[in-house]
Amino acid sequence: MQFIGLFVDFFSIESSKSEVRSKLMATTEVNNRFPRLPWILLGLGIVFLAIGSYIGLFVAPPEALMGQVQRIMYVHVPTAWNALLAMTFAFISAVIFLFNSDWKWDARMEAAIEVGVVLAFLLCCQGSIWAKPTWGVWWDWDPRLTTTAVLLFAFLGILALRKFVDDPARRAIWSAVATIIAYADVPIVYYSVRWWNSLHQLQSSPATVSRQFWLPLRMNAFGILFLMTAFIMLRARVGSLRLKHELAPPPEAT
């Protein structure tokens, strides 16, 4: 903790508000370099998700053992992939920010965490819907479910931390360090079904998924990926503008 405190003090001394404000101008320009791209990705995501869901619900055959309940796989598995991908992007953003103090990466980290938390929450809800008819319970303290819940609450805690810390520099550094620590749970979530005795099935792969299930699964995976990317880009712009407003000089008295 002393190291973090010293790092915060150093950062506060080296980066005055005027310097941070000038960096934020560049950050806002970077985040707005392709103003239409998020909306294009949003549209593509909706189209891909709609087509993939239609094929998964009405075209693909039911699975031999689980029957109709297996169809939730077409949103559950892509949600899991993209939730972990969002957390990974948040981790990368946190590391880059700590090394170069570039504020656009703080905004991207916050955006990725928020989107990742939403996807992780949806993942837990979808898993419960799938668990009830297959396991007989809505929730079980299975290694995969437990580690996913820990991941969700860890990143929720980081968002709470950002709400309670007013100083932008301390908020950015503390949340970046917390993100790196919380990310340690991501590989644990992924490998939990291999490391421990778990009710949850092993990860799917082209070798374990029948050919008729490939198309809707991948269509939805790309659809959620496009939506996730669009929301991260839009939320990063909001974060940059909010920080710019926080560091703006007070209005002159009249």
Coordinates of C-alpha atoms in Angstrom, one line a residue:
M1 CA 0.0 0.0 0.0
Q2 CA 2.9 2.4 0.6
F3 CA 4.0 1.8 -3.0
I4 CA 0.6 2.8 -4.2
G5 CA 0.5 5.8 -2.0
L6 CA 3.9 7.0 -3.3
F7 CA 2.9 6.4 -6.8
V8 CA -0.3 8.5 -6.3
D9 CA 1.7 11.3 -4.8
F10 CA 4.2 11.2 -7.6
F11 CA 1.5 11.3 -10.2
S12 CA -0.3 14.1 -8.5
I13 CA 2.9 16.2 -8.4
E14 CA 4.0 15.5 -12.0
S15 CA 0.5 16.0 -13.6
S16 CA -1.0 19.3 -12.9
K17 CA -4.6 19.9 -13.8
S18 CA -3.6 22.0 -16.8
E19 CA -1.4 19.2 -18.1
V20 CA -4.1 16.6 -17.5
R21 CA -6.6 18.9 -19.3
S22 CA -4.4 19.2 -22.3
K23 CA -4.1 15.4 -22.4
L24 CA -7.8 15.1 -22.2
M25 CA -8.3 17.2 -25.3
A26 CA -6.2 14.7 -27.2
T27 CA -8.1 11.9 -25.5
T28 CA -11.4 13.2 -26.6
E29 CA -10.2 13.6 -30.2
V30 CA -8.9 10.0 -30.2
N31 CA -12.2 8.6 -28.9
N32 CA -14.1 10.6 -31.6
R33 CA -11.7 9.8 -34.4
F34 CA -14.3 7.5 -36.0
P35 CA -17.6 9.0 -34.8
R36 CA -19.9 6.7 -36.8
L37 CA -18.0 3.5 -36.1
P38 CA -19.8 2.7 -32.8
W39 CA -23.2 3.1 -34.5
I40 CA -22.2 0.9 -37.4
L41 CA -21.0 -1.8 -35.0
L42 CA -24.2 -1.4 -33.0
G43 CA -26.3 -1.9 -36.1
L44 CA -24.2 -4.9 -37.2
G45 CA -24.4 -6.4 -33.7
I46 CA -28.2 -6.2 -33.7
V47 CA -28.5 -7.8 -37.2
F48 CA -26.1 -10.6 -36.4
L49 CA -27.7 -11.3 -33.0
A50 CA -31.2 -11.3 -34.5
I51 CA -30.2 -13.7 -37.4
G52 CA -28.2 -16.0 -35.1
S53 CA -31.0 -16.1 -32.5
Y54 CA -33.6 -16.8 -35.2
I55 CA -31.5 -19.7 -36.6
G56 CA -30.9 -21.0 -33.1
L57 CA -34.5 -20.9 -32.1
F58 CA -36.3 -22.0 -35.2
V59 CA -33.9 -23.6 -37.7
A60 CA -31.2 -25.6 -35.8
P61 CA -32.4 -28.9 -34.5
P62 CA -32.8 -29.6 -30.7
E63 CA -29.8 -31.2 -29.0
A64 CA -30.1 -35.0 -28.6
L65 CA -29.8 -35.1 -24.8
M66 CA -31.0 -31.7 -23.5
G67 CA -33.6 -31.1 -26.1
Q68 CA -35.1 -27.6 -26.4
V69 CA -33.4 -26.2 -23.3
Q70 CA -30.0 -26.4 -25.1
R71 CA -31.1 -23.5 -27.3
I72 CA -30.0 -21.0 -24.6
M73 CA -26.5 -22.0 -25.5
Y74 CA -26.7 -19.7 -28.5
V75 CA -26.7 -16.6 -26.2
H76 CA -25.1 -18.1 -23.0
V77 CA -21.8 -19.2 -24.6
P78 CA -21.2 -16.0 -26.6
T79 CA -22.0 -14.0 -23.5
A80 CA -19.4 -15.9 -21.6
W81 CA -16.8 -15.4 -24.3
N82 CA -17.4 -11.7 -24.6
A83 CA -17.6 -11.1 -20.8
L84 CA -14.1 -12.5 -20.3
L85 CA -13.0 -10.6 -23.4
A86 CA -14.3 -7.3 -21.9
M87 CA -12.5 -8.0 -18.6
T88 CA -9.3 -8.8 -20.6
F89 CA -9.5 -5.5 -22.4
A90 CA -10.0 -3.7 -19.1
F91 CA -6.9 -5.4 -17.7
I92 CA -4.9 -4.4 -20.8
S93 CA -6.2 -0.8 -20.5
A94 CA -5.2 -0.7 -16.8
V95 CA -1.7 -1.9 -17.5
I96 CA -1.2 0.6 -20.3
F97 CA -2.5 3.5 -18.2
L98 CA -0.2 2.7 -15.3
F99 CA 2.8 2.7 -17.6
N100 CA 2.1 5.8 -19.7
S101 CA -0.6 7.8 -17.7
D102 CA -2.6 8.2 -21.0
W103 CA -6.1 9.2 -19.9
K104 CA -7.8 7.6 -22.8
W105 CA -6.9 4.2 -21.4
D106 CA -8.5 5.1 -18.1
A107 CA -11.7 5.9 -19.9
R108 CA -11.5 2.7 -21.9
M109 CA -10.8 0.7 -18.7
E110 CA -13.9 2.1 -17.0
A111 CA -16.0 1.4 -20.1
A112 CA -14.8 -2.1 -20.5
I113 CA -15.4 -2.9 -16.8
E114 CA -19.0 -1.6 -17.0
V115 CA -19.8 -3.6 -20.1
G116 CA -18.0 -6.6 -18.7
V117 CA -20.1 -6.4 -15.5
V118 CA -23.3 -6.2 -17.5
L119 CA -22.3 -9.3 -19.6
A120 CA -21.2 -11.2 -16.4
F121 CA -24.6 -10.4 -14.8
L122 CA -26.4 -11.7 -17.9
L123 CA -24.2 -14.7 -17.9
C124 CA -25.2 -15.6 -14.3
C125 CA -28.9 -15.1 -15.2
Q126 CA -28.6 -17.2 -18.3
G127 CA -26.7 -19.9 -16.4
S128 CA -29.5 -20.1 -13.8
I129 CA -32.1 -20.5 -16.5
W130 CA -30.1 -23.3 -18.0
A131 CA -29.3 -24.9 -14.6
K132 CA -32.9 -25.3 -13.4
P133 CA -34.1 -27.8 -16.0
T134 CA -30.7 -29.6 -16.3
W135 CA -29.4 -29.6 -12.7
G136 CA -32.7 -29.2 -10.9
V137 CA -31.7 -26.0 -9.1
W138 CA -31.4 -22.3 -10.1
W139 CA -28.0 -22.0 -8.5
D140 CA -25.2 -24.3 -7.2
W141 CA -21.9 -23.3 -5.6
D142 CA -20.2 -25.1 -8.4
P143 CA -16.6 -23.9 -9.1
R144 CA -17.5 -22.3 -12.4
L145 CA -20.5 -20.5 -11.0
T146 CA -18.8 -19.5 -7.8
T147 CA -15.7 -18.0 -9.6
T148 CA -18.0 -16.2 -12.0
A149 CA -19.9 -14.7 -9.1
V150 CA -16.6 -13.6 -7.5
L151 CA -15.6 -12.0 -10.8
L152 CA -18.8 -10.1 -11.1
F153 CA -18.7 -8.7 -7.5
A154 CA -14.9 -7.9 -7.8
F155 CA -15.5 -5.7 -10.8
L156 CA -18.6 -4.2 -9.3
G157 CA -16.4 -3.3 -6.4
I158 CA -14.0 -1.5 -8.7
L159 CA -16.9 0.5 -10.1
A160 CA -18.0 1.4 -6.6
L161 CA -14.5 2.5 -5.8
R162 CA -14.5 4.9 -8.8
K163 CA -17.8 6.4 -7.6
F164 CA -16.4 7.1 -4.1
V165 CA -13.0 8.6 -5.1
D166 CA -13.3 12.2 -6.2
D167 CA -9.7 12.9 -7.2
P168 CA -9.3 11.8 -10.8
A169 CA -5.6 10.7 -10.5
R170 CA -6.2 8.6 -7.4
R171 CA -9.4 7.2 -8.8
A172 CA -7.6 6.1 -12.0
I173 CA -4.6 4.6 -10.4
W174 CA -6.4 2.8 -7.6
S175 CA -9.0 1.4 -10.0
A176 CA -6.3 0.3 -12.4
V177 CA -4.4 -1.5 -9.7
A178 CA -7.6 -3.1 -8.5
T179 CA -8.5 -4.2 -12.0
I180 CA -5.1 -6.0 -12.4
I181 CA -5.7 -7.8 -9.1
A182 CA -9.3 -8.7 -10.0
Y183 CA -8.3 -10.0 -13.4
A184 CA -6.5 -12.9 -11.6
D185 CA -10.0 -14.5 -11.4
V186 CA -10.5 -14.6 -15.2
P187 CA -8.2 -17.5 -15.9
I188 CA -9.6 -19.2 -12.8
V189 CA -13.1 -18.9 -14.2
Y190 CA -11.9 -20.3 -17.5
Y191 CA -10.0 -23.3 -16.1
S192 CA -12.3 -24.0 -13.1
V193 CA -14.1 -26.8 -14.9
R194 CA -10.7 -28.5 -15.6
W195 CA -9.1 -27.9 -12.2
W196 CA -12.0 -29.0 -10.0
N197 CA -14.9 -31.5 -10.1
S198 CA -17.6 -29.4 -11.6
L199 CA -21.2 -29.8 -12.7
H200 CA -20.6 -27.4 -15.5
Q201 CA -19.5 -28.9 -18.9
L202 CA -16.1 -28.3 -20.4
Q203 CA -15.5 -25.4 -22.8
S204 CA -17.1 -25.9 -26.2
S205 CA -14.9 -26.1 -29.3
P206 CA -15.4 -26.9 -33.0
A207 CA -14.5 -30.5 -32.2
T208 CA -17.3 -30.8 -29.6
V209 CA -20.1 -28.7 -31.3
S210 CA -22.1 -30.4 -34.0
R211 CA -21.9 -28.7 -37.4
Q212 CA -25.6 -27.7 -37.4
F213 CA -25.0 -25.6 -34.2
W214 CA -22.0 -23.7 -35.5
L215 CA -23.7 -21.0 -37.5
P216 CA -26.1 -19.6 -34.8
L217 CA -23.4 -19.9 -32.2
R218 CA -20.9 -17.9 -34.2
M219 CA -23.4 -15.4 -35.5
N220 CA -24.4 -14.5 -31.9
A221 CA -20.8 -14.5 -30.8
F222 CA -19.9 -11.8 -33.4
G223 CA -23.2 -10.0 -32.7
I224 CA -22.4 -9.7 -29.0
L225 CA -18.8 -8.8 -29.9
F226 CA -19.9 -5.9 -32.1
L227 CA -22.4 -4.7 -29.5
M228 CA -19.7 -4.9 -26.8
T229 CA -17.2 -3.0 -28.8
A230 CA -19.8 -0.3 -29.7
F231 CA -20.8 0.2 -26.1
I232 CA -17.2 0.4 -24.9
M233 CA -16.4 3.0 -27.5
L234 CA -19.4 5.1 -26.6
R235 CA -18.9 4.8 -22.9
A236 CA -15.2 5.7 -23.2
R237 CA -16.3 8.9 -24.9
V238 CA -18.7 9.7 -22.0
G239 CA -15.9 9.0 -19.5
S240 CA -13.5 11.3 -21.3
L241 CA -16.0 14.1 -21.4
R242 CA -16.9 13.6 -17.7
L243 CA -13.2 13.9 -16.7
K244 CA -12.8 16.9 -18.9
H245 CA -15.7 18.5 -17.1
E246 CA -14.3 17.6 -13.7
L247 CA -11.0 19.2 -14.4
A248 CA -12.4 22.3 -16.1
P249 CA -11.4 25.6 -14.4
P250 CA -14.2 27.1 -12.3
P251 CA -16.3 29.8 -14.0
E252 CA -15.1 33.3 -13.5
A253 CA -17.1 35.4 -11.0
T254 CA -19.2 38.1 -12.5

